[in-house]
Amino acid sequence: MDMTEAYTNAAFIPGGADYPARWQAEAAAFRAAHAPERIAFGPGPRNWAELYRPEGFVQGLLVFVHGGYWLAFDPQVFSHLAAGALAAGWAVALPAYTLAPQARIGAITQEVGQAIAALADRVAGPIRLAGHSAGGHLVARMVCANAPLPASVAARIAKVVPISPLSDLAPLMRTEMNARLGIDAAEAEAESPLNLPPRRGAKIHIWVGGAERPAFLDQAHWLAATWGCPVMVDADRHHFDVIEGLTRPSPLLSCVLG
């Protein structure tokens, strides 16, 4: 099997190349209407997060971690995904992180843990995590027993929803992008949620589009089977529109906040 093709998305989605520009436009419009706080959580140029606070009572904190194969994007491409939870009374944060090849995936995992800990200091109440693709990998890592989180923060995580997660990094070693990712056998073993036990009592629900590439459906089902958690296959959704439900009341938003 050609693993580069197996993990290619845009070429197999109608109008796939247009999605990033659409996301950026929707995100910019959302920020114009809802000015976020910018939270620094470390010394690096990408150690920052957008934080949106609702009016009135705050239900808790949702942290959304973006995808892009750990190689691309930042929170300002996805700001609009805060809309649904914000309207429901949740504070919503979107952290940036150092991209590969400037950082290995293990280091990115550490940064996301630092971001969540810093954000937890600023918003009281329960924490919910959601992430897409590479971000799905990163939020899954946050619910592993060895997650880089203070115990007090881990205890507040009420639910984790990895969306189209990359749960096993080993197949990516056989893709062209691994020239930039630099995944080796040791890192694939150490950083694949599939190889790690989840934290005891963690509430996890995996979400994946029914029209995704077979490799992503496999990745979702592998993790659900290994961790013994439910997986929702969202019919007719592909890798780029599977996250749209976060912008409005939807089954995906209910799963994340429920």
PDB file of N, CA and C in Angstrom, residues 87-136:
ATOM      1  N   ALA A  87     -21.424  29.748  22.426  1.00  0.00           N
ATOM      2  CA  ALA A  87     -22.844  30.079  22.528  1.00  0.00           C
ATOM      3  C   ALA A  87     -23.542  29.262  23.604  1.00  0.00           C
ATOM      4  N   ALA A  88     -22.986  28.099  23.929  1.00  0.00           N
ATOM      5  CA  ALA A  88     -23.556  27.238  24.966  1.00  0.00           C
ATOM      6  C   ALA A  88     -23.020  27.559  26.355  1.00  0.00           C
ATOM      7  N   GLY A  89     -22.226  28.617  26.475  1.00  0.00           N
ATOM      8  CA  GLY A  89     -21.757  29.056  27.783  1.00  0.00           C
ATOM      9  C   GLY A  89     -20.405  28.525  28.200  1.00  0.00           C
ATOM     10  N   TRP A  90     -19.651  27.969  27.274  1.00  0.00           N
ATOM     11  CA  TRP A  90     -18.330  27.439  27.586  1.00  0.00           C
ATOM     12  C   TRP A  90     -17.245  28.402  27.150  1.00  0.00           C
ATOM     13  N   ALA A  91     -16.212  28.539  27.952  1.00  0.00           N
ATOM     14  CA  ALA A  91     -14.989  29.178  27.484  1.00  0.00           C
ATOM     15  C   ALA A  91     -14.307  28.204  26.526  1.00  0.00           C
ATOM     16  N   VAL A  92     -13.719  28.750  25.470  1.00  0.00           N
ATOM     17  CA  VAL A  92     -13.095  27.908  24.449  1.00  0.00           C
ATOM     18  C   VAL A  92     -11.691  28.417  24.175  1.00  0.00           C
ATOM     19  N   ALA A  93     -10.735  27.512  24.191  1.00  0.00           N
ATOM     20  CA  ALA A  93      -9.337  27.864  23.918  1.00  0.00           C
ATOM     21  C   ALA A  93      -8.816  27.030  22.765  1.00  0.00           C
ATOM     22  N   LEU A  94      -7.986  27.668  21.947  1.00  0.00           N
ATOM     23  CA  LEU A  94      -7.333  26.988  20.827  1.00  0.00           C
ATOM     24  C   LEU A  94      -5.841  27.259  20.929  1.00  0.00           C
ATOM     25  N   PRO A  95      -5.046  26.291  21.344  1.00  0.00           N
ATOM     26  CA  PRO A  95      -3.606  26.507  21.485  1.00  0.00           C
ATOM     27  C   PRO A  95      -2.855  26.310  20.172  1.00  0.00           C
ATOM     28  N   ALA A  96      -1.807  27.094  20.009  1.00  0.00           N
ATOM     29  CA  ALA A  96      -0.819  26.841  18.963  1.00  0.00           C
ATOM     30  C   ALA A  96       0.247  25.915  19.534  1.00  0.00           C
ATOM     31  N   TYR A  97       1.110  25.442  18.665  1.00  0.00           N
ATOM     32  CA  TYR A  97       2.247  24.626  19.108  1.00  0.00           C
ATOM     33  C   TYR A  97       3.325  24.697  18.041  1.00  0.00           C
ATOM     34  N   THR A  98       4.542  24.451  18.439  1.00  0.00           N
ATOM     35  CA  THR A  98       5.659  24.451  17.498  1.00  0.00           C
ATOM     36  C   THR A  98       5.458  23.335  16.481  1.00  0.00           C
ATOM     37  N   LEU A  99       5.605  23.681  15.219  1.00  0.00           N
ATOM     38  CA  LEU A  99       5.365  22.710  14.162  1.00  0.00           C
ATOM     39  C   LEU A  99       6.626  21.927  13.828  1.00  0.00           C
ATOM     40  N   ALA A 100       6.429  20.725  13.316  1.00  0.00           N
ATOM     41  CA  ALA A 100       7.538  19.968  12.736  1.00  0.00           C
ATOM     42  C   ALA A 100       7.965  20.671  11.437  1.00  0.00           C
ATOM     43  N   PRO A 101       9.232  20.594  11.068  1.00  0.00           N
ATOM     44  CA  PRO A 101      10.324  19.831  11.688  1.00  0.00           C
ATOM     45  C   PRO A 101      11.043  20.553  12.819  1.00  0.00           C
ATOM     46  N   GLN A 102      10.567  21.759  13.183  1.00  0.00           N
ATOM     47  CA  GLN A 102      11.225  22.465  14.289  1.00  0.00           C
ATOM     48  C   GLN A 102      11.040  21.738  15.615  1.00  0.00           C
ATOM     49  N   ALA A 103       9.997  20.932  15.732  1.00  0.00           N
ATOM     50  CA  ALA A 103       9.765  20.144  16.952  1.00  0.00           C
ATOM     51  C   ALA A 103       9.369  18.728  16.568  1.00  0.00           C
ATOM     52  N   ARG A 104       9.838  17.761  17.332  1.00  0.00           N
ATOM     53  CA  ARG A 104       9.398  16.378  17.176  1.00  0.00           C
ATOM     54  C   ARG A 104       8.017  16.235  17.797  1.00  0.00           C
ATOM     55  N   ILE A 105       7.314  15.174  17.452  1.00  0.00           N
ATOM     56  CA  ILE A 105       5.962  14.989  17.959  1.00  0.00           C
ATOM     57  C   ILE A 105       5.957  14.858  19.476  1.00  0.00           C
ATOM     58  N   GLY A 106       6.950  14.213  20.044  1.00  0.00           N
ATOM     59  CA  GLY A 106       7.017  14.122  21.505  1.00  0.00           C
ATOM     60  C   GLY A 106       7.101  15.484  22.162  1.00  0.00           C
ATOM     61  N   ALA A 107       7.853  16.401  21.566  1.00  0.00           N
ATOM     62  CA  ALA A 107       7.959  17.755  22.114  1.00  0.00           C
ATOM     63  C   ALA A 107       6.651  18.511  21.941  1.00  0.00           C
ATOM     64  N   ILE A 108       5.960  18.293  20.826  1.00  0.00           N
ATOM     65  CA  ILE A 108       4.660  18.934  20.620  1.00  0.00           C
ATOM     66  C   ILE A 108       3.666  18.455  21.674  1.00  0.00           C
ATOM     67  N   THR A 109       3.693  17.173  21.979  1.00  0.00           N
ATOM     68  CA  THR A 109       2.838  16.637  23.042  1.00  0.00           C
ATOM     69  C   THR A 109       3.082  17.372  24.352  1.00  0.00           C
ATOM     70  N   GLN A 110       4.335  17.598  24.691  1.00  0.00           N
ATOM     71  CA  GLN A 110       4.662  18.321  25.922  1.00  0.00           C
ATOM     72  C   GLN A 110       4.106  19.739  25.882  1.00  0.00           C
ATOM     73  N   GLU A 111       4.223  20.406  24.743  1.00  0.00           N
ATOM     74  CA  GLU A 111       3.725  21.780  24.629  1.00  0.00           C
ATOM     75  C   GLU A 111       2.215  21.843  24.821  1.00  0.00           C
ATOM     76  N   VAL A 112       1.492  20.898  24.244  1.00  0.00           N
ATOM     77  CA  VAL A 112       0.042  20.899  24.401  1.00  0.00           C
ATOM     78  C   VAL A 112      -0.334  20.682  25.864  1.00  0.00           C
ATOM     79  N   GLY A 113       0.399  19.830  26.557  1.00  0.00           N
ATOM     80  CA  GLY A 113       0.173  19.680  27.991  1.00  0.00           C
ATOM     81  C   GLY A 113       0.402  20.976  28.747  1.00  0.00           C
ATOM     82  N   GLN A 114       1.458  21.702  28.396  1.00  0.00           N
ATOM     83  CA  GLN A 114       1.733  22.996  29.026  1.00  0.00           C
ATOM     84  C   GLN A 114       0.608  23.982  28.747  1.00  0.00           C
ATOM     85  N   ALA A 115       0.102  23.977  27.518  1.00  0.00           N
ATOM     86  CA  ALA A 115      -0.980  24.885  27.158  1.00  0.00           C
ATOM     87  C   ALA A 115      -2.229  24.599  27.976  1.00  0.00           C
ATOM     88  N   ILE A 116      -2.602  23.341  28.082  1.00  0.00           N
ATOM     89  CA  ILE A 116      -3.814  22.987  28.825  1.00  0.00           C
ATOM     90  C   ILE A 116      -3.666  23.355  30.293  1.00  0.00           C
ATOM     91  N   ALA A 117      -2.498  23.121  30.863  1.00  0.00           N
ATOM     92  CA  ALA A 117      -2.277  23.479  32.266  1.00  0.00           C
ATOM     93  C   ALA A 117      -2.400  24.984  32.470  1.00  0.00           C
ATOM     94  N   ALA A 118      -1.839  25.773  31.558  1.00  0.00           N
ATOM     95  CA  ALA A 118      -1.920  27.225  31.685  1.00  0.00           C
ATOM     96  C   ALA A 118      -3.353  27.715  31.530  1.00  0.00           C
ATOM     97  N   LEU A 119      -4.084  27.136  30.609  1.00  0.00           N
ATOM     98  CA  LEU A 119      -5.470  27.539  30.397  1.00  0.00           C
ATOM     99  C   LEU A 119      -6.352  27.121  31.567  1.00  0.00           C
ATOM    100  N   ALA A 120      -6.062  25.974  32.151  1.00  0.00           N
ATOM    101  CA  ALA A 120      -6.829  25.511  33.310  1.00  0.00           C
ATOM    102  C   ALA A 120      -6.699  26.466  34.485  1.00  0.00           C
ATOM    103  N   ASP A 121      -5.580  27.169  34.576  1.00  0.00           N
ATOM    104  CA  ASP A 121      -5.396  28.150  35.642  1.00  0.00           C
ATOM    105  C   ASP A 121      -6.278  29.377  35.455  1.00  0.00           C
ATOM    106  N   ARG A 122      -6.761  29.582  34.241  1.00  0.00           N
ATOM    107  CA  ARG A 122      -7.507  30.797  33.919  1.00  0.00           C
ATOM    108  C   ARG A 122      -9.013  30.599  33.842  1.00  0.00           C
ATOM    109  N   VAL A 123      -9.449  29.351  33.765  1.00  0.00           N
ATOM    110  CA  VAL A 123     -10.882  29.060  33.667  1.00  0.00           C
ATOM    111  C   VAL A 123     -11.218  27.950  34.651  1.00  0.00           C
ATOM    112  N   ALA A 124     -12.163  28.212  35.520  1.00  0.00           N
ATOM    113  CA  ALA A 124     -12.574  27.215  36.510  1.00  0.00           C
ATOM    114  C   ALA A 124     -13.539  26.208  35.890  1.00  0.00           C
ATOM    115  N   GLY A 125     -13.746  25.121  36.596  1.00  0.00           N
ATOM    116  CA  GLY A 125     -14.748  24.147  36.188  1.00  0.00           C
ATOM    117  C   GLY A 125     -14.185  22.996  35.390  1.00  0.00           C
ATOM    118  N   PRO A 126     -15.072  22.163  34.872  1.00  0.00           N
ATOM    119  CA  PRO A 126     -14.636  20.983  34.124  1.00  0.00           C
ATOM    120  C   PRO A 126     -13.961  21.368  32.813  1.00  0.00           C
ATOM    121  N   ILE A 127     -13.120  20.476  32.334  1.00  0.00           N
ATOM    122  CA  ILE A 127     -12.398  20.678  31.077  1.00  0.00           C
ATOM    123  C   ILE A 127     -12.803  19.580  30.104  1.00  0.00           C
ATOM    124  N   ARG A 128     -13.064  19.989  28.891  1.00  0.00           N
ATOM    125  CA  ARG A 128     -13.295  19.040  27.809  1.00  0.00           C
ATOM    126  C   ARG A 128     -12.280  19.306  26.714  1.00  0.00           C
ATOM    127  N   LEU A 129     -11.794  18.242  26.108  1.00  0.00           N
ATOM    128  CA  LEU A 129     -10.793  18.350  25.053  1.00  0.00           C
ATOM    129  C   LEU A 129     -11.346  17.780  23.759  1.00  0.00           C
ATOM    130  N   ALA A 130     -11.092  18.479  22.666  1.00  0.00           N
ATOM    131  CA  ALA A 130     -11.391  17.963  21.334  1.00  0.00           C
ATOM    132  C   ALA A 130     -10.237  18.350  20.428  1.00  0.00           C
ATOM    133  N   GLY A 131      -9.948  17.513  19.465  1.00  0.00           N
ATOM    134  CA  GLY A 131      -8.887  17.809  18.516  1.00  0.00           C
ATOM    135  C   GLY A 131      -9.123  17.041  17.244  1.00  0.00           C
ATOM    136  N   HIS A 132      -8.606  17.574  16.145  1.00  0.00           N
ATOM    137  CA  HIS A 132      -8.881  17.005  14.830  1.00  0.00           C
ATOM    138  C   HIS A 132      -7.605  16.507  14.178  1.00  0.00           C
ATOM    139  N   SER A 133      -7.619  15.275  13.690  1.00  0.00           N
ATOM    140  CA  SER A 133      -6.514  14.699  12.933  1.00  0.00           C
ATOM    141  C   SER A 133      -5.258  14.635  13.813  1.00  0.00           C
ATOM    142  N   ALA A 134      -4.202  15.375  13.479  1.00  0.00           N
ATOM    143  CA  ALA A 134      -3.049  15.425  14.387  1.00  0.00           C
ATOM    144  C   ALA A 134      -3.462  15.969  15.745  1.00  0.00           C
ATOM    145  N   GLY A 135      -4.416  16.903  15.758  1.00  0.00           N
ATOM    146  CA  GLY A 135      -4.944  17.390  17.030  1.00  0.00           C
ATOM    147  C   GLY A 135      -5.710  16.320  17.776  1.00  0.00           C
ATOM    148  N   GLY A 136      -6.343  15.401  17.030  1.00  0.00           N
ATOM    149  CA  GLY A 136      -6.980  14.255  17.671  1.00  0.00           C
ATOM    150  C   GLY A 136      -5.963  13.362  18.346  1.00  0.00           C
TER     151      GLY A 136
END
